[in-house]
Amino acid sequence: MQQILNYVNGRLVAPISSSYLDNINPAEGKVYSLLPDSDLRDVEVAVKAAEAAFPLWAAMPFEKRAAILLKIADLIDRDLEKLAWAESVDQGKPLKLARAVDIPRASANMRFYATASMHVSSESHLMEGEAINYTTRTPVGVVGCISPWNLPLYLFTWKIAPALAAGCTAVAKPSELTPMTAFLFSKLCIEAGLPAGVLNIVYGLGGKVGQAIVEHPKVSTISFTGGTVTGKTIAATAAPMFKKLSLELGGKNPNIIFADCDFEQAVATSISSSFSNQGEICLCGSRILVERSLYDRFKTEFVKRTRELVVGDPLDEKSKLGALVSEGHMKKVLSYIELAKTEGGKIECGGEQLKLSGRCVDGYFVSPTVITGLNQLCRTNQEEIFGPVVTIMPFDTEEEAIGFANATTYGLSATIWTENLKRAHRVSHQLKSGIIWINCWLLRDLRTPFGGMKQSGVGREGGWEAMKFFTEAKNVCVKI
Ligand code: NAD
C-alpha cells in the first residue's frame, strides 16, 4: 500500500514516530494509502529547515523565485490527470470536477503569485518639504499554512503560493483526510528545483501537527482555512504570542432570489451553488430565500432538477455528486437532516444515505436534499452543515430578505438574483458577507480580496492582500 511521506528540508522522509494513519477512499469506504502520523518532533525539524532556508530564499532575485514557482505550475498542468484522479479518490468529489476546477485552480494560484512580487510598488510620502517617508515590505519569515479537505490542492496552493512568492518559507499541513495531492505536489516541488527547506509539508492530525505549528515560537504567521471552531482554538493559541493570523472559516450563505430574476439562470446556477462538490464548498448557498410570488414555481422546478442529479461513482463521468469525505462527516450531515425534521422541516427530496452498487457499495453517499418549512432561527438554518442539504424559505419584502440573509453568525458569501440593477447594488451594500455575487456564483478575479465577515473569518486573502499578509511593513522617515 502506498505510504505518503513528509517533505522536510527538500527530502521525502518518514515520520519520526514511524506511525501512520489510514487514508480512506470515501467512495469505497476502504483504506487505500497511509499518511504519516507526525508529531511535535517532525514539526520541530521542519521549522528548523524553514528557518535555515529563509535568508537565501528571501534574498533570491524575484525573477529566480518566480521561475521556480512557474515551473511548479507547469508541472501541475503536465500532471493534471494524475492530480485530478488523486483529488477525486481522496475526497470523493467527481473526477470531472477535480479536472475542471481543483487542479487548474492550483496551477493558477502558483502562476498568479509567481510574478506578483515583481509588480508590487512601495509607497513614498513627502511631508511638506520636511521629510520623506517611505515604506518597505519584507517577508515575515517562517509561516504556517493549514488547509482543509474540501478543495485540497486548490486551497493548499492558495496559501503556499503567496507565502513563497513573498519570500517566506513555510511549514504546511494539509488535512489528514485528503493528503495525497499535497504529497504529489511535494514531488513536483523537488522536480522544479525548489531549494531545500523553502516548503516543508508535515502530515498528521490537527490537534497534534496543526497545533504544534500554531504553537511554535518561530512561526510568526499563520494562514488557516477550516472550521470556525478550529479557528477559535487557533486564535486563542496564537493571541498571547501576537502572531499574525488569517482565518478563513465556515459559512451559512444566503442565496436570495427576487421575483424579477432571470428564472432559468437562477435555477440552474442555484443547483450548482447548492450541490457542487456535494455541497462541501464553504461558498455554497445553503439557505435559499425566494420572493413569495415566485416561491412555488421556484421550489417546484428546483426540487425537480435536484431529483435529476446523478449521485454516483466519482470516477464515472456522468456523476454530478460523488461521496462525502468521510463516514464521520456523512453521519454529521445525516444528523442535521434528522434535526431538520424535528424542527418541523419538510423533506422535499433526498434526505437519506444512498447505497450504491459495485465498488462503491460501502461509500459515503447522501442524496441531495431540499428542506422547506423551517424558520430562520432554527439550528438547521443557523449552523453550517457542509453537505448536499439546502433549505428554501419565502420572503415578502427586500428588507425581510436582507434581515434573513444577515441572521446568522456567519458572513462568508451571498448571492442575489434580480434584473433590477439598483436593487442589486442596494441589497449587496446591506449584506454582511465578504463576497457577494449578483446573478452568478463562484466567479472571482484572483486580484480581489477574499475572506469572511463575522465568524466566517479574520483577515483577507487573495491578490495584494495575501502578499501584504506575508510581509511586514516598515516606515522610514528621512529628514530633508
Ligand atoms: P477543520 O477545522 O476540521 O480542519 C482544517 C485543518 O485544520 C485541517 O488540516 C486540520 O487537521 C487542522 N486542525 C484541526 N485542529 C487543529 C488545531 N487545533 N490546530 C491547528 N490545526 C488544526 O476543517 P475541515 O473540516 O477540514 O474543513 C471544513 C471547514 O472549512 C468548513 O467549516 C468550511 O466552511 C471551511 N472552509 C472555509 C473556507 C474559506 O475560505 N472560508 C474554504 C474552505 C473550507
Short mmCIF file of N, CA, C and O in Angstrom, two decimals, residues 361-475:
data_model
loop_
_atom_site.label_atom_id
_atom_site.label_comp_id
_atom_site.label_asym_id
_atom_site.label_seq_id
_atom_site.Cartn_x
_atom_site.Cartn_y
_atom_site.Cartn_z
N VAL A 361 -20.15 0.24 -3.04
CA VAL A 361 -21.21 -0.28 -2.16
C VAL A 361 -21.06 0.20 -0.71
O VAL A 361 -22.06 0.42 -0.01
N ASP A 362 -19.82 0.41 -0.26
CA ASP A 362 -19.62 0.88 1.13
C ASP A 362 -19.26 2.36 1.21
O ASP A 362 -18.71 2.82 2.21
N GLY A 363 -19.50 3.10 0.14
CA GLY A 363 -19.12 4.52 0.11
C GLY A 363 -20.08 5.40 0.90
O GLY A 363 -21.16 4.97 1.31
N TYR A 364 -19.66 6.65 1.07
CA TYR A 364 -20.41 7.58 1.92
C TYR A 364 -21.22 8.56 1.07
O TYR A 364 -20.82 9.71 0.89
N PHE A 365 -22.33 8.08 0.54
CA PHE A 365 -23.13 8.89 -0.38
C PHE A 365 -24.43 9.36 0.27
O PHE A 365 -25.09 8.57 0.97
N VAL A 366 -24.77 10.61 0.04
CA VAL A 366 -26.03 11.15 0.57
C VAL A 366 -26.77 11.81 -0.60
O VAL A 366 -26.17 12.53 -1.39
N SER A 367 -28.06 11.55 -0.70
CA SER A 367 -28.83 12.14 -1.80
C SER A 367 -29.02 13.63 -1.58
O SER A 367 -29.20 14.07 -0.43
N PRO A 368 -28.95 14.43 -2.65
CA PRO A 368 -29.14 15.87 -2.50
C PRO A 368 -30.51 16.16 -1.90
O PRO A 368 -31.52 15.61 -2.34
N THR A 369 -30.52 17.02 -0.90
CA THR A 369 -31.68 17.16 -0.04
C THR A 369 -32.19 18.60 -0.02
O THR A 369 -31.40 19.53 0.17
N VAL A 370 -33.49 18.75 -0.20
CA VAL A 370 -34.11 20.08 -0.15
C VAL A 370 -35.14 20.08 0.98
O VAL A 370 -35.99 19.19 1.05
N ILE A 371 -35.04 21.06 1.86
CA ILE A 371 -35.94 21.12 3.02
C ILE A 371 -36.71 22.45 3.00
O ILE A 371 -36.12 23.50 2.74
N THR A 372 -37.99 22.38 3.27
CA THR A 372 -38.79 23.61 3.37
C THR A 372 -39.49 23.64 4.73
O THR A 372 -39.44 22.67 5.50
N GLY A 373 -40.15 24.75 4.99
CA GLY A 373 -41.00 24.85 6.18
C GLY A 373 -40.27 25.19 7.47
O GLY A 373 -40.85 25.06 8.56
N LEU A 374 -39.02 25.61 7.37
CA LEU A 374 -38.28 25.95 8.59
C LEU A 374 -38.20 27.45 8.78
O LEU A 374 -38.24 28.21 7.81
N ASN A 375 -38.04 27.89 10.02
CA ASN A 375 -37.85 29.33 10.23
C ASN A 375 -36.37 29.66 10.25
O ASN A 375 -35.52 28.78 10.33
N GLN A 376 -36.10 30.95 10.17
CA GLN A 376 -34.72 31.43 10.06
C GLN A 376 -33.83 31.07 11.22
O GLN A 376 -32.63 30.88 11.07
N LEU A 377 -34.44 31.02 12.41
CA LEU A 377 -33.59 30.94 13.60
C LEU A 377 -33.37 29.52 14.10
O LEU A 377 -32.64 29.30 15.07
N CYS A 378 -33.96 28.53 13.43
CA CYS A 378 -33.74 27.15 13.88
C CYS A 378 -32.30 26.75 13.60
O CYS A 378 -31.61 27.36 12.76
N ARG A 379 -31.86 25.72 14.27
CA ARG A 379 -30.45 25.31 14.14
C ARG A 379 -30.09 24.90 12.70
O ARG A 379 -28.99 25.18 12.23
N THR A 380 -31.03 24.27 12.01
CA THR A 380 -30.76 23.85 10.62
C THR A 380 -30.39 25.06 9.76
O THR A 380 -29.57 24.95 8.85
N ASN A 381 -31.00 26.21 10.07
CA ASN A 381 -30.72 27.41 9.29
C ASN A 381 -29.62 28.28 9.89
O ASN A 381 -29.28 29.32 9.33
N GLN A 382 -29.11 27.88 11.02
CA GLN A 382 -28.06 28.69 11.67
C GLN A 382 -26.68 28.04 11.60
O GLN A 382 -25.67 28.71 11.60
N GLU A 383 -26.64 26.69 11.58
CA GLU A 383 -25.36 26.00 11.69
C GLU A 383 -24.90 25.49 10.32
O GLU A 383 -25.72 25.08 9.50
N GLU A 384 -23.59 25.48 10.14
CA GLU A 384 -23.04 25.01 8.86
C GLU A 384 -23.16 23.48 8.79
O GLU A 384 -22.67 22.79 9.67
N ILE A 385 -23.82 22.99 7.74
CA ILE A 385 -23.97 21.54 7.58
C ILE A 385 -22.86 21.00 6.68
O ILE A 385 -22.31 19.95 6.89
N PHE A 386 -22.52 21.76 5.64
CA PHE A 386 -21.40 21.45 4.76
C PHE A 386 -21.61 20.13 4.01
O PHE A 386 -20.72 19.28 3.94
N GLY A 387 -22.81 20.00 3.48
CA GLY A 387 -23.13 18.81 2.70
C GLY A 387 -24.21 19.16 1.70
O GLY A 387 -24.58 20.33 1.54
N PRO A 388 -24.77 18.14 1.00
CA PRO A 388 -25.76 18.41 -0.05
C PRO A 388 -27.16 18.66 0.52
O PRO A 388 -28.11 17.93 0.22
N VAL A 389 -27.26 19.66 1.36
CA VAL A 389 -28.53 19.93 2.05
C VAL A 389 -28.80 21.44 1.99
O VAL A 389 -27.99 22.24 2.43
N VAL A 390 -29.95 21.80 1.41
CA VAL A 390 -30.33 23.21 1.38
C VAL A 390 -31.75 23.39 1.91
O VAL A 390 -32.56 22.47 1.85
N THR A 391 -32.01 24.58 2.40
CA THR A 391 -33.38 24.92 2.80
C THR A 391 -33.89 25.99 1.84
O THR A 391 -33.10 26.78 1.31
N ILE A 392 -35.20 26.01 1.63
CA ILE A 392 -35.81 27.08 0.82
C ILE A 392 -36.88 27.76 1.69
O ILE A 392 -37.68 27.07 2.33
N MET A 393 -36.81 29.09 1.70
CA MET A 393 -37.78 29.85 2.51
C MET A 393 -38.31 31.04 1.71
O MET A 393 -37.56 31.65 0.95
N PRO A 394 -39.58 31.38 1.91
CA PRO A 394 -40.11 32.57 1.22
C PRO A 394 -39.83 33.85 2.00
O PRO A 394 -39.65 33.80 3.23
N PHE A 395 -39.76 34.99 1.29
CA PHE A 395 -39.72 36.29 1.97
C PHE A 395 -40.70 37.23 1.26
O PHE A 395 -41.04 37.00 0.08
N ASP A 396 -41.13 38.29 1.97
CA ASP A 396 -42.13 39.19 1.40
C ASP A 396 -41.56 40.50 0.89
O ASP A 396 -42.03 41.05 -0.09
N THR A 397 -40.56 41.03 1.57
CA THR A 397 -40.02 42.33 1.16
C THR A 397 -38.50 42.27 1.08
O THR A 397 -37.87 41.35 1.62
N GLU A 398 -37.94 43.28 0.44
CA GLU A 398 -36.47 43.38 0.33
C GLU A 398 -35.83 43.43 1.72
O GLU A 398 -34.83 42.76 1.98
N GLU A 399 -36.46 44.21 2.61
CA GLU A 399 -35.92 44.36 3.98
C GLU A 399 -35.92 43.01 4.69
O GLU A 399 -34.97 42.67 5.40
N GLU A 400 -37.00 42.27 4.48
CA GLU A 400 -37.07 40.96 5.14
C GLU A 400 -35.98 40.02 4.60
O GLU A 400 -35.32 39.30 5.36
N ALA A 401 -35.76 40.07 3.30
CA ALA A 401 -34.72 39.22 2.69
C ALA A 401 -33.36 39.56 3.29
O ALA A 401 -32.58 38.67 3.63
N ILE A 402 -33.08 40.84 3.43
CA ILE A 402 -31.78 41.28 3.98
C ILE A 402 -31.67 40.81 5.44
O ILE A 402 -30.63 40.30 5.86
N GLY A 403 -32.76 40.98 6.18
CA GLY A 403 -32.77 40.55 7.59
C GLY A 403 -32.51 39.05 7.71
O GLY A 403 -31.67 38.62 8.50
N PHE A 404 -33.20 38.26 6.89
CA PHE A 404 -32.99 36.80 6.91
C PHE A 404 -31.54 36.47 6.54
O PHE A 404 -30.89 35.65 7.17
N ALA A 405 -31.08 37.13 5.48
CA ALA A 405 -29.72 36.81 4.99
C ALA A 405 -28.67 37.07 6.06
O ALA A 405 -27.71 36.31 6.22
N ASN A 406 -28.85 38.15 6.80
CA ASN A 406 -27.85 38.54 7.81
C ASN A 406 -28.06 37.87 9.17
O ASN A 406 -27.31 38.14 10.10
N ALA A 407 -29.06 36.99 9.25
CA ALA A 407 -29.47 36.49 10.57
C ALA A 407 -28.66 35.31 11.09
O ALA A 407 -29.16 34.52 11.88
N THR A 408 -27.42 35.14 10.66
CA THR A 408 -26.59 34.08 11.25
C THR A 408 -25.29 34.71 11.76
O THR A 408 -25.00 35.87 11.47
N THR A 409 -24.52 33.89 12.47
CA THR A 409 -23.24 34.41 12.98
C THR A 409 -22.18 34.41 11.88
O THR A 409 -21.08 34.90 12.08
N TYR A 410 -22.50 33.81 10.73
CA TYR A 410 -21.55 33.74 9.62
C TYR A 410 -21.71 34.91 8.67
O TYR A 410 -22.75 35.55 8.64
N GLY A 411 -20.69 35.14 7.86
CA GLY A 411 -20.77 36.21 6.85
C GLY A 411 -19.76 35.99 5.75
O GLY A 411 -18.93 36.84 5.48
N LEU A 412 -19.83 34.80 5.13
CA LEU A 412 -18.80 34.49 4.12
C LEU A 412 -19.21 35.00 2.74
O LEU A 412 -18.56 35.88 2.18
N SER A 413 -20.30 34.46 2.19
CA SER A 413 -20.70 34.90 0.86
C SER A 413 -22.22 34.99 0.77
O SER A 413 -22.93 34.48 1.65
N ALA A 414 -22.68 35.67 -0.27
CA ALA A 414 -24.12 35.76 -0.52
C ALA A 414 -24.32 35.89 -2.03
O ALA A 414 -23.42 36.35 -2.73
N THR A 415 -25.49 35.45 -2.48
CA THR A 415 -25.81 35.58 -3.91
C THR A 415 -27.15 36.28 -4.04
O THR A 415 -28.06 36.04 -3.22
N ILE A 416 -27.26 37.17 -5.04
CA ILE A 416 -28.52 37.88 -5.27
C ILE A 416 -28.92 37.66 -6.72
O ILE A 416 -28.10 37.81 -7.62
N TRP A 417 -30.18 37.30 -6.91
CA TRP A 417 -30.70 37.15 -8.27
C TRP A 417 -31.80 38.18 -8.50
O TRP A 417 -32.84 38.13 -7.87
N THR A 418 -31.53 39.14 -9.37
CA THR A 418 -32.51 40.15 -9.74
C THR A 418 -32.05 40.80 -11.04
O THR A 418 -30.85 40.87 -11.31
N GLU A 419 -33.03 41.28 -11.83
CA GLU A 419 -32.67 42.03 -13.04
C GLU A 419 -32.71 43.52 -12.77
O GLU A 419 -32.46 44.32 -13.65
N ASN A 420 -33.01 43.90 -11.51
CA ASN A 420 -33.10 45.31 -11.14
C ASN A 420 -31.73 45.76 -10.60
O ASN A 420 -31.34 45.40 -9.49
N LEU A 421 -31.03 46.53 -11.40
CA LEU A 421 -29.65 46.92 -11.08
C LEU A 421 -29.56 47.69 -9.77
O LEU A 421 -28.68 47.43 -8.93
N LYS A 422 -30.48 48.63 -9.59
CA LYS A 422 -30.45 49.44 -8.37
C LYS A 422 -30.62 48.55 -7.14
O LYS A 422 -29.93 48.69 -6.14
N ARG A 423 -31.58 47.66 -7.24
CA ARG A 423 -31.82 46.77 -6.10
C ARG A 423 -30.59 45.89 -5.83
O ARG A 423 -30.22 45.67 -4.69
N ALA A 424 -29.97 45.42 -6.90
CA ALA A 424 -28.80 44.55 -6.73
C ALA A 424 -27.73 45.27 -5.90
O ALA A 424 -27.17 44.71 -4.95
N HIS A 425 -27.45 46.51 -6.27
CA HIS A 425 -26.43 47.27 -5.51
C HIS A 425 -26.90 47.56 -4.09
O HIS A 425 -26.16 47.43 -3.13
N ARG A 426 -28.16 48.01 -3.99
CA ARG A 426 -28.71 48.40 -2.69
C ARG A 426 -28.64 47.23 -1.70
O ARG A 426 -28.16 47.36 -0.58
N VAL A 427 -29.07 46.07 -2.15
CA VAL A 427 -29.09 44.90 -1.26
C VAL A 427 -27.66 44.46 -0.94
O VAL A 427 -27.33 44.17 0.22
N SER A 428 -26.81 44.45 -1.94
CA SER A 428 -25.44 43.96 -1.70
C SER A 428 -24.74 44.82 -0.64
O SER A 428 -23.98 44.31 0.17
N HIS A 429 -25.03 46.13 -0.65
CA HIS A 429 -24.38 47.00 0.35
C HIS A 429 -24.85 46.70 1.76
O HIS A 429 -24.15 47.01 2.72
N GLN A 430 -26.02 46.12 1.89
CA GLN A 430 -26.54 45.85 3.24
C GLN A 430 -26.26 44.44 3.75
O GLN A 430 -26.56 44.12 4.88
N LEU A 431 -25.69 43.62 2.90
CA LEU A 431 -25.40 42.26 3.32
C LEU A 431 -24.05 42.20 4.02
O LEU A 431 -23.08 42.79 3.54
N LYS A 432 -24.02 41.49 5.11
CA LYS A 432 -22.76 41.37 5.86
C LYS A 432 -22.05 40.09 5.42
O LYS A 432 -22.05 39.09 6.13
N SER A 433 -21.48 40.15 4.25
CA SER A 433 -20.76 39.00 3.69
C SER A 433 -19.51 39.52 3.00
O SER A 433 -19.52 40.60 2.41
N GLY A 434 -18.47 38.71 3.05
CA GLY A 434 -17.19 39.12 2.46
C GLY A 434 -17.21 39.14 0.94
O GLY A 434 -16.47 39.88 0.32
N ILE A 435 -18.05 38.31 0.35
CA ILE A 435 -18.15 38.32 -1.12
C ILE A 435 -19.62 38.17 -1.51
O ILE A 435 -20.34 37.36 -0.92
N ILE A 436 -20.02 38.97 -2.48
CA ILE A 436 -21.43 38.95 -2.91
C ILE A 436 -21.48 38.76 -4.43
O ILE A 436 -20.82 39.50 -5.16
N TRP A 437 -22.21 37.77 -4.84
CA TRP A 437 -22.38 37.53 -6.28
C TRP A 437 -23.75 38.03 -6.71
O TRP A 437 -24.75 37.74 -6.03
N ILE A 438 -23.76 38.75 -7.81
CA ILE A 438 -25.03 39.20 -8.38
C ILE A 438 -25.22 38.49 -9.71
O ILE A 438 -24.40 38.64 -10.62
N ASN A 439 -26.27 37.68 -9.78
CA ASN A 439 -26.60 36.91 -10.99
C ASN A 439 -25.46 35.98 -11.44
O ASN A 439 -25.25 35.77 -12.64
N CYS A 440 -24.69 35.48 -10.51
CA CYS A 440 -23.65 34.50 -10.81
C CYS A 440 -23.21 33.86 -9.49
O CYS A 440 -23.71 34.23 -8.42
N TRP A 441 -22.30 32.92 -9.59
CA TRP A 441 -21.78 32.29 -8.37
C TRP A 441 -20.37 31.78 -8.63
O TRP A 441 -20.09 31.25 -9.73
N LEU A 442 -19.50 31.94 -7.68
CA LEU A 442 -18.14 31.39 -7.68
C LEU A 442 -17.21 32.02 -8.71
O LEU A 442 -16.13 31.49 -8.98
N LEU A 443 -17.62 33.13 -9.30
CA LEU A 443 -16.72 33.84 -10.20
C LEU A 443 -15.87 34.77 -9.34
O LEU A 443 -16.40 35.43 -8.44
N ARG A 444 -14.57 34.82 -9.60
CA ARG A 444 -13.77 35.77 -8.81
C ARG A 444 -12.43 35.99 -9.48
O ARG A 444 -11.74 35.05 -9.86
N ASP A 445 -12.09 37.25 -9.59
CA ASP A 445 -10.77 37.63 -10.08
C ASP A 445 -9.78 37.44 -8.92
O ASP A 445 -10.04 37.92 -7.80
N LEU A 446 -8.69 36.74 -9.17
CA LEU A 446 -7.76 36.43 -8.07
C LEU A 446 -7.13 37.69 -7.47
O LEU A 446 -6.52 37.63 -6.41
N ARG A 447 -7.28 38.83 -8.15
CA ARG A 447 -6.71 40.07 -7.58
C ARG A 447 -7.56 40.67 -6.48
O ARG A 447 -7.13 41.57 -5.77
N THR A 448 -8.79 40.20 -6.33
CA THR A 448 -9.68 40.81 -5.33
C THR A 448 -9.45 40.20 -3.94
O THR A 448 -9.06 39.04 -3.83
N PRO A 449 -9.71 40.98 -2.89
CA PRO A 449 -9.56 40.42 -1.54
C PRO A 449 -10.63 39.37 -1.28
O PRO A 449 -11.77 39.51 -1.73
N PHE A 450 -10.26 38.34 -0.57
CA PHE A 450 -11.20 37.26 -0.29
C PHE A 450 -11.21 36.96 1.21
O PHE A 450 -10.14 36.82 1.83
N GLY A 451 -12.39 36.83 1.79
CA GLY A 451 -12.47 36.45 3.20
C GLY A 451 -13.84 36.74 3.75
O GLY A 451 -14.69 37.32 3.07
N GLY A 452 -14.08 36.30 4.98
CA GLY A 452 -15.42 36.42 5.54
C GLY A 452 -15.55 37.50 6.59
O GLY A 452 -14.56 37.98 7.14
N MET A 453 -16.80 37.87 6.84
CA MET A 453 -17.12 38.78 7.95
C MET A 453 -17.61 37.93 9.12
O MET A 453 -17.85 36.74 8.99
N LYS A 454 -17.83 38.58 10.25
CA LYS A 454 -18.33 37.93 11.48
C LYS A 454 -17.55 36.65 11.75
O LYS A 454 -16.33 36.64 11.65
N GLN A 455 -18.24 35.55 12.05
CA GLN A 455 -17.49 34.35 12.44
C GLN A 455 -17.00 33.53 11.24
O GLN A 455 -16.58 32.39 11.38
N SER A 456 -17.06 34.14 10.06
CA SER A 456 -16.52 33.45 8.88
C SER A 456 -15.05 33.77 8.67
O SER A 456 -14.45 33.29 7.70
N GLY A 457 -14.49 34.60 9.52
CA GLY A 457 -13.05 34.77 9.39
C GLY A 457 -12.52 36.12 9.75
O GLY A 457 -13.25 37.08 9.98
N VAL A 458 -11.19 36.16 9.79
CA VAL A 458 -10.45 37.37 10.13
C VAL A 458 -9.36 37.51 9.08
O VAL A 458 -8.63 36.56 8.81
N GLY A 459 -9.23 38.69 8.51
CA GLY A 459 -8.19 38.91 7.51
C GLY A 459 -8.72 38.65 6.12
O GLY A 459 -9.84 38.15 5.95
N ARG A 460 -7.94 39.00 5.14
CA ARG A 460 -8.31 38.80 3.74
C ARG A 460 -7.17 38.14 3.00
O ARG A 460 -6.01 38.48 3.19
N GLU A 461 -7.54 37.17 2.14
CA GLU A 461 -6.53 36.55 1.29
C GLU A 461 -6.79 37.02 -0.13
O GLU A 461 -7.69 37.80 -0.39
N GLY A 462 -5.97 36.56 -1.05
CA GLY A 462 -6.17 36.93 -2.45
C GLY A 462 -5.37 38.16 -2.82
O GLY A 462 -5.13 39.04 -1.98
N GLY A 463 -4.94 38.21 -4.07
CA GLY A 463 -4.28 39.37 -4.63
C GLY A 463 -3.21 39.97 -3.74
O GLY A 463 -2.43 39.27 -3.08
N TRP A 464 -3.18 41.26 -3.72
CA TRP A 464 -2.18 42.01 -2.96
C TRP A 464 -2.36 41.82 -1.45
O TRP A 464 -1.41 41.91 -0.67
N GLU A 465 -3.59 41.54 -1.04
CA GLU A 465 -3.85 41.33 0.40
C GLU A 465 -2.97 40.19 0.93
O GLU A 465 -2.41 40.28 2.03
N ALA A 466 -2.87 39.12 0.17
CA ALA A 466 -2.09 37.98 0.63
C ALA A 466 -0.61 38.32 0.65
O ALA A 466 0.12 37.93 1.57
N MET A 467 -0.15 39.06 -0.35
CA MET A 467 1.27 39.45 -0.37
C MET A 467 1.58 40.32 0.84
O MET A 467 2.63 40.20 1.47
N LYS A 468 0.64 41.22 1.16
CA LYS A 468 0.83 42.09 2.33
C LYS A 468 0.88 41.26 3.60
O LYS A 468 1.67 41.49 4.49
N PHE A 469 -0.02 40.27 3.66
CA PHE A 469 -0.12 39.45 4.87
C PHE A 469 1.21 38.74 5.17
O PHE A 469 1.61 38.62 6.33
N PHE A 470 1.87 38.30 4.12
CA PHE A 470 3.11 37.55 4.34
C PHE A 470 4.35 38.47 4.41
O PHE A 470 5.47 37.99 4.37
N THR A 471 4.11 39.78 4.46
CA THR A 471 5.25 40.70 4.61
C THR A 471 4.99 41.63 5.80
O THR A 471 3.85 41.74 6.27
N GLU A 472 6.06 42.29 6.22
CA GLU A 472 5.93 43.25 7.31
C GLU A 472 6.28 44.64 6.78
O GLU A 472 7.30 44.81 6.11
N ALA A 473 5.42 45.60 7.07
CA ALA A 473 5.68 46.95 6.59
C ALA A 473 6.59 47.68 7.59
O ALA A 473 6.44 47.53 8.80
N LYS A 474 7.50 48.45 7.04
CA LYS A 474 8.35 49.29 7.91
C LYS A 474 8.39 50.68 7.29
O LYS A 474 8.58 50.82 6.07
N ASN A 475 8.19 51.69 8.10
CA ASN A 475 8.25 53.06 7.58
C ASN A 475 9.59 53.69 7.93
O ASN A 475 10.05 53.60 9.07
#
